[in-house]
Coordinates of C-alpha atoms and ligand atoms in Angstrom, one line a residue:
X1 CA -2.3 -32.1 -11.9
X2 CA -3.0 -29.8 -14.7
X3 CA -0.2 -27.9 -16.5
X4 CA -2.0 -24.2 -14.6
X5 CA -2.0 -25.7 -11.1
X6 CA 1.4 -26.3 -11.6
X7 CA 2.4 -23.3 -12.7
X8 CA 4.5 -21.1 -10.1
X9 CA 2.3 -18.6 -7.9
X10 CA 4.7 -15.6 -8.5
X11 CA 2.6 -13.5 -5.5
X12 CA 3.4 -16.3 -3.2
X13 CA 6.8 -15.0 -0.4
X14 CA 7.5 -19.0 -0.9
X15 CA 8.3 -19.2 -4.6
X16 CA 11.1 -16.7 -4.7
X17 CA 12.8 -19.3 -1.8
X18 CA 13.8 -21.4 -4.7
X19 CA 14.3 -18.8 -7.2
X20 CA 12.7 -16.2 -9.6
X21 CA 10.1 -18.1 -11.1
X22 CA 11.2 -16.2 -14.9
X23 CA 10.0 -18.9 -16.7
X24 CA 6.4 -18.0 -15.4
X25 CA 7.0 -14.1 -15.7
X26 CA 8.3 -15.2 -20.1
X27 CA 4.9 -16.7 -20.2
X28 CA 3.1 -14.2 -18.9
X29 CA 4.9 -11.7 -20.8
X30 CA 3.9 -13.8 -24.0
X31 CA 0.6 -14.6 -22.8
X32 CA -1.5 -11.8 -20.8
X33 CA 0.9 -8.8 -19.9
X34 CA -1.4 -7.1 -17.8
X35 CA -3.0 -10.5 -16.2
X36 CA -5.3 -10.4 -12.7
X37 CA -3.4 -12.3 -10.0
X38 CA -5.1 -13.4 -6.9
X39 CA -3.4 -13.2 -4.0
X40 CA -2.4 -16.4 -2.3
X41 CA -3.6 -16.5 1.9
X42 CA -0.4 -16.3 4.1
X43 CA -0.4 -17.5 8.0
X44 CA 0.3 -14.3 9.9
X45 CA 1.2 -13.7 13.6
X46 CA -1.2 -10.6 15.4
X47 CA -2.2 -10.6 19.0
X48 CA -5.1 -12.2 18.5
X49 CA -2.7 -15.3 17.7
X50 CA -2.5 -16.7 13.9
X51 CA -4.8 -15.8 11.5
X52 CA -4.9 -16.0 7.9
X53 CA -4.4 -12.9 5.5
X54 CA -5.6 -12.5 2.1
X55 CA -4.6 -9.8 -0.6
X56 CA -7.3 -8.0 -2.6
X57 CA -5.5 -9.6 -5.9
X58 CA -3.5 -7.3 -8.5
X59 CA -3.4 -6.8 -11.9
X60 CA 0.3 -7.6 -12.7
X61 CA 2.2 -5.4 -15.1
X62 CA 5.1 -8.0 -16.6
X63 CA 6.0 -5.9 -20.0
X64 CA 8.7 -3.3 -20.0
X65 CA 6.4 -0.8 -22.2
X66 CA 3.5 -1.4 -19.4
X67 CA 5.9 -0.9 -16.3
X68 CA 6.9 2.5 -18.3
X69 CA 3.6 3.5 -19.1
X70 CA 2.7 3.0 -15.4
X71 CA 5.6 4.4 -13.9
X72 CA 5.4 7.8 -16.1
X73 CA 1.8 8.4 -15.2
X74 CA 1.5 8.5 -11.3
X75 CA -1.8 10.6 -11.4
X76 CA -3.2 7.4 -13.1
X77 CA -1.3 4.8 -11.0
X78 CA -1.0 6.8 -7.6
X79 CA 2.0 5.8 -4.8
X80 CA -0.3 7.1 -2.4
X81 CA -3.8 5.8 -2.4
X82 CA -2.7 2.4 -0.6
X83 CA 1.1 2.7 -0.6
X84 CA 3.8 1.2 -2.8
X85 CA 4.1 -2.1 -1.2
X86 CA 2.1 -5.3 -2.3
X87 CA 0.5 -5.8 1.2
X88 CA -3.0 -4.0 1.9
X89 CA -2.8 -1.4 5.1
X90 CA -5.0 -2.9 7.5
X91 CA -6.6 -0.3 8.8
X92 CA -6.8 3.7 8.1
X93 CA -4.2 4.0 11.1
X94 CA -1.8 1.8 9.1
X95 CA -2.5 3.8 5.9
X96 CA -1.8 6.9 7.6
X97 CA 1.0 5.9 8.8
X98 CA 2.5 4.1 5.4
X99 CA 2.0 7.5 3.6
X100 CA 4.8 9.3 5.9
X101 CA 6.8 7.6 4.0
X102 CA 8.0 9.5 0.8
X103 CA 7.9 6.1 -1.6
X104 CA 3.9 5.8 -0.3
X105 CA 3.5 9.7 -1.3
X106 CA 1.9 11.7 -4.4
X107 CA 2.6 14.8 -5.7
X108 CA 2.9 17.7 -4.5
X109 CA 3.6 16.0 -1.2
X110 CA 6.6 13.8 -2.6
X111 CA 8.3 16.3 -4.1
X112 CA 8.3 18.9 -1.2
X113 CA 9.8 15.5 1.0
X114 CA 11.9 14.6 -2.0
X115 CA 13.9 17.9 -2.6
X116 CA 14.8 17.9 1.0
X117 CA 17.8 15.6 0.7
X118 CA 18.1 15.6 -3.0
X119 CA 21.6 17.0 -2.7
X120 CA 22.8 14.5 -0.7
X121 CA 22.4 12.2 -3.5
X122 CA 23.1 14.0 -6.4
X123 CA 26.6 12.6 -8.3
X124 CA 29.0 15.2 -7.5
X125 CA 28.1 14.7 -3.9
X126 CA 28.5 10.8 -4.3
X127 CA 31.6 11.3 -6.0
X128 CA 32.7 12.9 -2.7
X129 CA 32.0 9.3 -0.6
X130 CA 34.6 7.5 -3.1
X131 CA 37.7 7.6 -1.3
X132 CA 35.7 6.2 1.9
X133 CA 33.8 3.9 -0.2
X134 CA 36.8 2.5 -1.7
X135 CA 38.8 2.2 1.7
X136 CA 35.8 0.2 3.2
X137 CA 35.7 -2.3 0.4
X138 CA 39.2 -2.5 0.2
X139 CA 39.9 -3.5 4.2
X140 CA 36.8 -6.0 3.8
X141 CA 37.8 -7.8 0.5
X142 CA 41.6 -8.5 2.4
X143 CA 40.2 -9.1 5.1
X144 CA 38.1 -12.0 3.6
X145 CA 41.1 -13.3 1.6
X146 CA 43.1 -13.2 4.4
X147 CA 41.2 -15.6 6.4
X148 CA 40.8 -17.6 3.3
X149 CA 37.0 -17.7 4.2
X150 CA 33.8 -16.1 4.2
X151 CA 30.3 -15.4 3.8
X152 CA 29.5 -13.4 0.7
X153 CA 26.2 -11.8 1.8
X154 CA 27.2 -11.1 5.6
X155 CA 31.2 -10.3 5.7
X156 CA 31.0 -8.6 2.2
X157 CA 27.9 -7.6 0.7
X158 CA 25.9 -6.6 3.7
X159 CA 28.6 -4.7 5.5
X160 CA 29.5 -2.6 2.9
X161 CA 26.1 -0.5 2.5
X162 CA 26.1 -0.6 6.5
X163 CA 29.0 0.9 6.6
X164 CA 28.8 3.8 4.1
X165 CA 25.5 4.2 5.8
X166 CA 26.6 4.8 9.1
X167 CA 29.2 7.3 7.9
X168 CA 26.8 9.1 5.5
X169 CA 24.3 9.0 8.4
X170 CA 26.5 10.2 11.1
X171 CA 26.2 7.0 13.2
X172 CA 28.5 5.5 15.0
X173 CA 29.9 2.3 12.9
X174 CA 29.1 -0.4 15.1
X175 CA 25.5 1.1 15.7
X176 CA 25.1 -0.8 12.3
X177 CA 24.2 -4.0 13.4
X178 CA 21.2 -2.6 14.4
X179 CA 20.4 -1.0 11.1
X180 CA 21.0 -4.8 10.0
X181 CA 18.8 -6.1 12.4
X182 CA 15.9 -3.8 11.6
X183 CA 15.7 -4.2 8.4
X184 CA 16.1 -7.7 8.0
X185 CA 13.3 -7.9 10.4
X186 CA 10.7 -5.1 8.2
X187 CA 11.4 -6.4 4.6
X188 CA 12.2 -10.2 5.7
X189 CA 8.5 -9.9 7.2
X190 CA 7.7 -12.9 5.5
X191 CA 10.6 -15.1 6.0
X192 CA 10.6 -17.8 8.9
X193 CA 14.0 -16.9 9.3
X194 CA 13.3 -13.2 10.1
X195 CA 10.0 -11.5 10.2
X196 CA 7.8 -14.7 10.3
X197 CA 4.6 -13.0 9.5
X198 CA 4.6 -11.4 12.9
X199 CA 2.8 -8.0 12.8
X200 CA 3.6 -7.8 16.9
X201 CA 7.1 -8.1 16.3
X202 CA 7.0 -6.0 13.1
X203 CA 5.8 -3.2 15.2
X204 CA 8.3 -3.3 17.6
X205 CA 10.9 -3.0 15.8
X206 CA 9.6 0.2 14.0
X207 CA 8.8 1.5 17.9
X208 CA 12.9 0.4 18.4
X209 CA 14.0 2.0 14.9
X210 CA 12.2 5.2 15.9
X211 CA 13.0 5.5 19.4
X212 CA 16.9 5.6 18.6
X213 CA 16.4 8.1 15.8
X214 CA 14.5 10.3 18.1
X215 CA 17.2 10.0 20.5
X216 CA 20.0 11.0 17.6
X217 CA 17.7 13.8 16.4
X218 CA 17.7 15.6 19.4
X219 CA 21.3 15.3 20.5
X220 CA 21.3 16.9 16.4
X221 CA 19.5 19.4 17.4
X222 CA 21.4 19.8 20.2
X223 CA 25.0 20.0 18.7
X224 CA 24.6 19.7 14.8
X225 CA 27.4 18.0 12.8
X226 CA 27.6 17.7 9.0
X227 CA 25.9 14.6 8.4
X228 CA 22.5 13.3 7.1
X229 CA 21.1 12.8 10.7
X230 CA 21.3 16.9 11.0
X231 CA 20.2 17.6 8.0
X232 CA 16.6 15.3 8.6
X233 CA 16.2 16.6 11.9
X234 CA 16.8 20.3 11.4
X235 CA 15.7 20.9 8.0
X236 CA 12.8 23.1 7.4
X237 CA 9.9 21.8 4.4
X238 CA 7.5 25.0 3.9
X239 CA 8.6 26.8 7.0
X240 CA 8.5 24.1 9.2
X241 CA 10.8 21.3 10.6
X242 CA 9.7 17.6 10.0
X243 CA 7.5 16.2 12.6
X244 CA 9.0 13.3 14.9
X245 CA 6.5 10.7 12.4
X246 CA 8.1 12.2 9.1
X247 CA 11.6 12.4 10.6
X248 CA 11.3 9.1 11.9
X249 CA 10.0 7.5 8.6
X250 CA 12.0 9.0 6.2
X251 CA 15.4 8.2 8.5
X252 CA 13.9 4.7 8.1
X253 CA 13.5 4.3 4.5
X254 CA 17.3 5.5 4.0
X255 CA 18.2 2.5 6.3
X256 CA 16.2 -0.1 4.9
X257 CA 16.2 1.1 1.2
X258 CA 20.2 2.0 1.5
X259 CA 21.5 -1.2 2.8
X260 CA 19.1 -4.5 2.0
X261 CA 19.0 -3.3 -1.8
X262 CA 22.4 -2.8 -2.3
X263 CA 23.5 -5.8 -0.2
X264 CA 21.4 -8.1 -2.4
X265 CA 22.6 -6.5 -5.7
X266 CA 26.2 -7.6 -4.6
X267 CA 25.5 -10.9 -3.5
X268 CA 23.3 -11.4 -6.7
X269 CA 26.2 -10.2 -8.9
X270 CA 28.8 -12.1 -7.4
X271 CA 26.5 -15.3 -7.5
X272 CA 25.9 -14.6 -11.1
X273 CA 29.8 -13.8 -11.4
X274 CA 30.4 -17.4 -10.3
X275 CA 28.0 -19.8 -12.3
X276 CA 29.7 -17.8 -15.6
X277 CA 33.4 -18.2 -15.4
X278 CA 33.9 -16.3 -18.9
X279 CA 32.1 -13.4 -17.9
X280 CA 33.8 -13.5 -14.4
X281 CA 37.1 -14.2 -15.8
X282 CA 36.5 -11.2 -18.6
X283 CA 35.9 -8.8 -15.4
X284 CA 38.8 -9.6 -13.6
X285 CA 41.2 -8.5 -16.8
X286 CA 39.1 -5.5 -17.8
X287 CA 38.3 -3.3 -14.7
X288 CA 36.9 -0.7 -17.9
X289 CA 33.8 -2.9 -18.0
X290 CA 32.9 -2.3 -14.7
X291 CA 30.4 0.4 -15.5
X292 CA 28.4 -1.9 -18.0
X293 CA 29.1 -4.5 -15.7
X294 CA 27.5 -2.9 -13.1
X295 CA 24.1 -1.8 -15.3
X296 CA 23.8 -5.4 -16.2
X297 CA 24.5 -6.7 -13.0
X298 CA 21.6 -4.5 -11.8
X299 CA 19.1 -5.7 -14.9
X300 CA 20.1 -9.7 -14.2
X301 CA 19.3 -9.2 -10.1
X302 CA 16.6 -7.1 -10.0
X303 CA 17.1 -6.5 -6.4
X304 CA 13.6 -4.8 -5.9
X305 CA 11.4 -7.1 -8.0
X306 CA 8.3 -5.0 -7.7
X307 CA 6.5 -2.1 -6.7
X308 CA 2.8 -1.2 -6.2
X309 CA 0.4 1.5 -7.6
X310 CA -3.3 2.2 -7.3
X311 CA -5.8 3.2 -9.6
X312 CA -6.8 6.5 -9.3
X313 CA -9.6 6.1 -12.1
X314 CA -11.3 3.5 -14.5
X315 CA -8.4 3.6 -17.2
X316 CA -6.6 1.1 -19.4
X317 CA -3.3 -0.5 -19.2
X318 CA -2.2 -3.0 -22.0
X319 CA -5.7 -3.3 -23.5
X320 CA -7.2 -4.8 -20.2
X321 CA -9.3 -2.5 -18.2
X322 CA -8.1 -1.2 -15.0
X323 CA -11.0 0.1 -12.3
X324 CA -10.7 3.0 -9.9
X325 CA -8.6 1.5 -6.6
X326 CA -7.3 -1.6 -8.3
X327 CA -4.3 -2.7 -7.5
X328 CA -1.5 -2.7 -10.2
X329 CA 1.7 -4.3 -9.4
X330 CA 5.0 -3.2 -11.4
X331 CA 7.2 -6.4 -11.8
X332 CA 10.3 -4.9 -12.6
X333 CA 12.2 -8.2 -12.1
X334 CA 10.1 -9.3 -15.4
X335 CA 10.1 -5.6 -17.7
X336 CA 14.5 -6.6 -17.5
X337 CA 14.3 -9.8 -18.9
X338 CA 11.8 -8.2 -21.5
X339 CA 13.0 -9.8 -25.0
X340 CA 11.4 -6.8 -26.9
X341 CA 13.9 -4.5 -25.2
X342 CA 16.9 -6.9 -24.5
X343 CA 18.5 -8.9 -26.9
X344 CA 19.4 -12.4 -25.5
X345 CA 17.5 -11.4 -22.5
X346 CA 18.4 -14.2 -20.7
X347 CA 22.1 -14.2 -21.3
X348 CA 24.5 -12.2 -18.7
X349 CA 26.5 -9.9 -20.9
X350 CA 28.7 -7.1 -19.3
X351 CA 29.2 -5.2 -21.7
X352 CA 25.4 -4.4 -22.7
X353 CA 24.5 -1.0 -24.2
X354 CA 22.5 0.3 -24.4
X355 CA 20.6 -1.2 -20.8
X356 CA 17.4 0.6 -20.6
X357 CA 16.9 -1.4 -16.9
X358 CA 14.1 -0.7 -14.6
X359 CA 15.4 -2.1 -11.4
X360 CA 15.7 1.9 -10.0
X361 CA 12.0 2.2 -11.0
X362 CA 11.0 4.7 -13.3
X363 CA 9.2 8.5 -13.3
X364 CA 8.8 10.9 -10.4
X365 CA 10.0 7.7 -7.5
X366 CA 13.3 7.0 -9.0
X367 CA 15.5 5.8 -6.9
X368 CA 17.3 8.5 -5.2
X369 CA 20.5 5.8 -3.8
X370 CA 20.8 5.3 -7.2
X371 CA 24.2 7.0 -7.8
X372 CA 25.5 5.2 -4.6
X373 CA 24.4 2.2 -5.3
X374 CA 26.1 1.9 -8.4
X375 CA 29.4 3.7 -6.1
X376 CA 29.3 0.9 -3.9
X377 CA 28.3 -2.5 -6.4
X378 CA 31.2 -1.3 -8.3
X379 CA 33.7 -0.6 -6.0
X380 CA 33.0 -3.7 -4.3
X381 CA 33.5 -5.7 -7.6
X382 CA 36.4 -3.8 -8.5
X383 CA 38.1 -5.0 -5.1
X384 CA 36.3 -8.2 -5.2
X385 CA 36.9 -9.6 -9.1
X386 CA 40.7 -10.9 -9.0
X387 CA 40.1 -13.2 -6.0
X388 CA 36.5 -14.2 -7.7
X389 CA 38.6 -17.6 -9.6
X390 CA 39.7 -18.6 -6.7
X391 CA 36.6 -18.1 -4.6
X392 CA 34.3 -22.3 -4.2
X393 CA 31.3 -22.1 -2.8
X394 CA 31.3 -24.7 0.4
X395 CA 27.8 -24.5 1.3
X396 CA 24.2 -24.1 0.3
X397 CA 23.2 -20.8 -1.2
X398 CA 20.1 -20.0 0.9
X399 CA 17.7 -17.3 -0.4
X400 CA 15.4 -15.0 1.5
X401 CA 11.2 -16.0 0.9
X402 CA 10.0 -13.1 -0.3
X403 CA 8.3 -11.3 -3.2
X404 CA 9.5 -8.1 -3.0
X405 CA 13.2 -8.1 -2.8
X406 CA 15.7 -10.8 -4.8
X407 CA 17.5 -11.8 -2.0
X408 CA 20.4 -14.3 -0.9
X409 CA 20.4 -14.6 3.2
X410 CA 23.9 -16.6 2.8
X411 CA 26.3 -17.2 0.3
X412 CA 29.5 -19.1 2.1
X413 CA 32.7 -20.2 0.4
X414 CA 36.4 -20.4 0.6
X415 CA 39.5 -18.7 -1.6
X416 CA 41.8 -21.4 -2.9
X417 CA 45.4 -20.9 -3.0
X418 CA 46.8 -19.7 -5.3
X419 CA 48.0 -22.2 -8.2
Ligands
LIG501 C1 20.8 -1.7 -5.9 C2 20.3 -0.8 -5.0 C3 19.0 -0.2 -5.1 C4 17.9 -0.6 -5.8 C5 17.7 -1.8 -6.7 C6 16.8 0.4 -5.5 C7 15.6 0.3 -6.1 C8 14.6 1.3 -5.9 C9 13.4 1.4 -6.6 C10 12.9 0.4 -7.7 C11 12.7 2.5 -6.2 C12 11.4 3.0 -6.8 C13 10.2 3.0 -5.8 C14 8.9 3.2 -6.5 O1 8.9 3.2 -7.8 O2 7.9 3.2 -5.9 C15 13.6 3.1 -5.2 C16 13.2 4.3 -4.5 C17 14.0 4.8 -3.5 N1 15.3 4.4 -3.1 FE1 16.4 2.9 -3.9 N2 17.3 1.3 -4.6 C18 18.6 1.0 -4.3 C19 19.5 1.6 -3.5 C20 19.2 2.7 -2.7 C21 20.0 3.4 -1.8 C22 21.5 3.1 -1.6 C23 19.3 4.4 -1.2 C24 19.7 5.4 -0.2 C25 20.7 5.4 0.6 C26 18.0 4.3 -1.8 C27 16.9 5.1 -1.4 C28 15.7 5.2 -2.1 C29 14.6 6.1 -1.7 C30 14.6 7.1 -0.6 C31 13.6 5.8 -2.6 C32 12.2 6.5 -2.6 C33 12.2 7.6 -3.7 C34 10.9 8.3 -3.8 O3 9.8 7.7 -3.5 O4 10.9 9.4 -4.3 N3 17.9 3.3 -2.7 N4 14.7 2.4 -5.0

């Protein structure tokens, strides 16, 4: 086989089942920054049975100063031509659709949708969730200990974003496991495990998603409460309330984007905690390096590796030319290990500053969780890094197959006794 077929396809779901292919995304950094990528054809599941689905191909961006150029110029590299997310829409109904969504939308649309729950998310307010924040992380770390056992991803790292999620939402807490279930399903598409390339089932659960926010809106409407359910389904944008489509798809973002995200940052950190018992051990004994911790944490995982952008225009990105309605791919999970930015880019250091990280994007679609995320990774650790030396994994890490999200699906282990 020659050296290129052997190299790892880093648009295949598959490849990120073993692991982040960065050795690829260094050489591509050296090699061809911007580089065209062809996209590979995955097995999908329709109503018309299996068929096979192919990507148009992307130019992918893999340097930190291309993912910022990109990022800071979104009339050049539009959100909202085909979306932000690697897959094609299908059809103009599946376009339309996408762009309710406010990561799939351009300006001025995005930041009339945007401002509308900007204050939920600004720092003060976060500060507000810490006492809750830290008594949920709290009552799941003992909990774990105490039964000496536990799954990292499921009894720790996916609950807590659930959880915080529910109450920030207004939901009832054990309504969760359905938030759980809906969006393993929509961004584990391509995983056997989950999605398994079903578009039938994929739609369902959208149709289930929206049907129970619909439900929730109206009793809102009905009796409002101080939550983020009455805010989406009574707020007004230019004089009118949100249709039942814009409700329904912005209530669904929060849900996916504020629990699978954070849930894999966790689980990333505290996998990376464990293969580098200095760093871990330097954690536990200085909880003043959590903040640093954290930003590094975020840089190492990546938990979103990429987003997507269209051209808009013939234009230029990296010296390669870039035609009108190409697709342009933003790997972020490559712009962080970036050795013209980082120095010993691919060494975990916790106390890293500066951390000019892209893992919360960049430019006018920067994350808005991105204050609670950082809340929630660093309460968790906080709670989480004095039982971390006596924490063996017993069973195989499995990760999710997918090229959008870094993702472990289970992470089991045990807490030794004390010595
Ligand atoms: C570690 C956790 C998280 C990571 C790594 C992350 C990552 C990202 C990234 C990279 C984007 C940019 C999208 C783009 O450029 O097209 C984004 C957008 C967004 N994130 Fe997060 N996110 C996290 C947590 C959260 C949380 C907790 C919430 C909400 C509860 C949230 C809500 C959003 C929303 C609504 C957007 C769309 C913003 C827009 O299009 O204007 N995220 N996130």
């Amino acid at each position: 086989m020659s050296p290129v077929a052997q190299r790892p396809d880093v648009a295949h779901p598959q490849t990120y089942g073993v692991g982040v292919p960065h050795a690829e995304f260094a050489r591509m950094r050296r090699d061809e920054p911007v580089c065209w990528v062809p996209e590979p054809a995955l097995w999908r599941r329709g109503g018309a049975g299996r068929m096979l689905s192919q990507g148009s191909g992307f130019w992918a961006v893999t340097s930190h100063d291309g993912v910022v150029a990109a990022s800071r110029q979104p009339e050049l590299f539009s959100s909202g031509r085909k979306g932000a997310f690697l897959p094609d829409p299908r059809t103009t109904a599946d376009l339309e659709q996408a762009r309710q969504l406010l990561v799939n939308m351009d300006a001025p649309q995005h930041s009339r949708i945007r401002r509308l729950v900007t204050a939920v998310f600004t720092p003060r307010a976060i500060r507000a969730l810490q006492d809750s924040v830290a008594a949920h992380a709290h009552h799941l770390v003992r909990r774990a200990v105490r039964r000496q056992e536990c799954d990292v991803v499921a009894d720790l790292a996916a609950e807590l974003p659930l959880l915080v999620l529910a109450d920030l939402l207004g939901l009832p807490r054990e309504d969760r496991h359905l938030l759980h279930r809906w969006s393993n399903n929509l961004v584990g598409f391509d995983d056997p495990e989950y999605g398994g390339g079903d578009v039938e089932a994929y739609r369902r659960t959208f149709f289930e998603a929206f049907q129970y926010a619909l439900e929730v809106a109206a009793q809102r409407r009905r009796s409002p409460r101080d939550d983020l359910m009455t805010l989406l389904a009574t707020s007004e944008v230019d004089g009118r309330r949100l249709s039942d489509r814009e409700f329904c798809s912005f209530w669904l973002l929060l849900v996916v984007a504020g629990n699978e995200t954070t849930r894999h940052l966790i689980s990333g950190a505290v996998l990376a905690l464990l293969s580098d018992p200095a760093q871990r051990d330097r954690l536990s004994r200085d909880g003043t390096l959590l903040p640093e911790a954290t930003e590094e944490l975020l840089r190492w995982v990546t938990p979103i590796m990429q987003f997507r952008r269209t051209a808009t225009q013939d234009t230029e990105l990296g010296g390669r030319s870039i035609a009108e309605g190409d697709k342009v791919v933003l790997w972020y999970v490559s712009a962080n290990r970036d050795a013209r930015v980082f120095d010993d880019a691919d060494t975990l250091r916790l106390d890293r500053d500066p951390n000019p990280h892209l893992s919360f994007g960049m430019g006018p679609h920067f994350c808005l969780g991105a204050h609670l995320a950082r809340l929630e990774a660093q309460t968790m650790l906080r709670e989480l890094a004095p039982h971390l030396a006596r924490f063996e994994v017993t069973g195989p890490v499995v990760r999710l197959e997918s090229n959008f999200v870094n993702g472990l699906k289970s992470l089991p282990g045990r807490f030794t006794s004390p010595r």
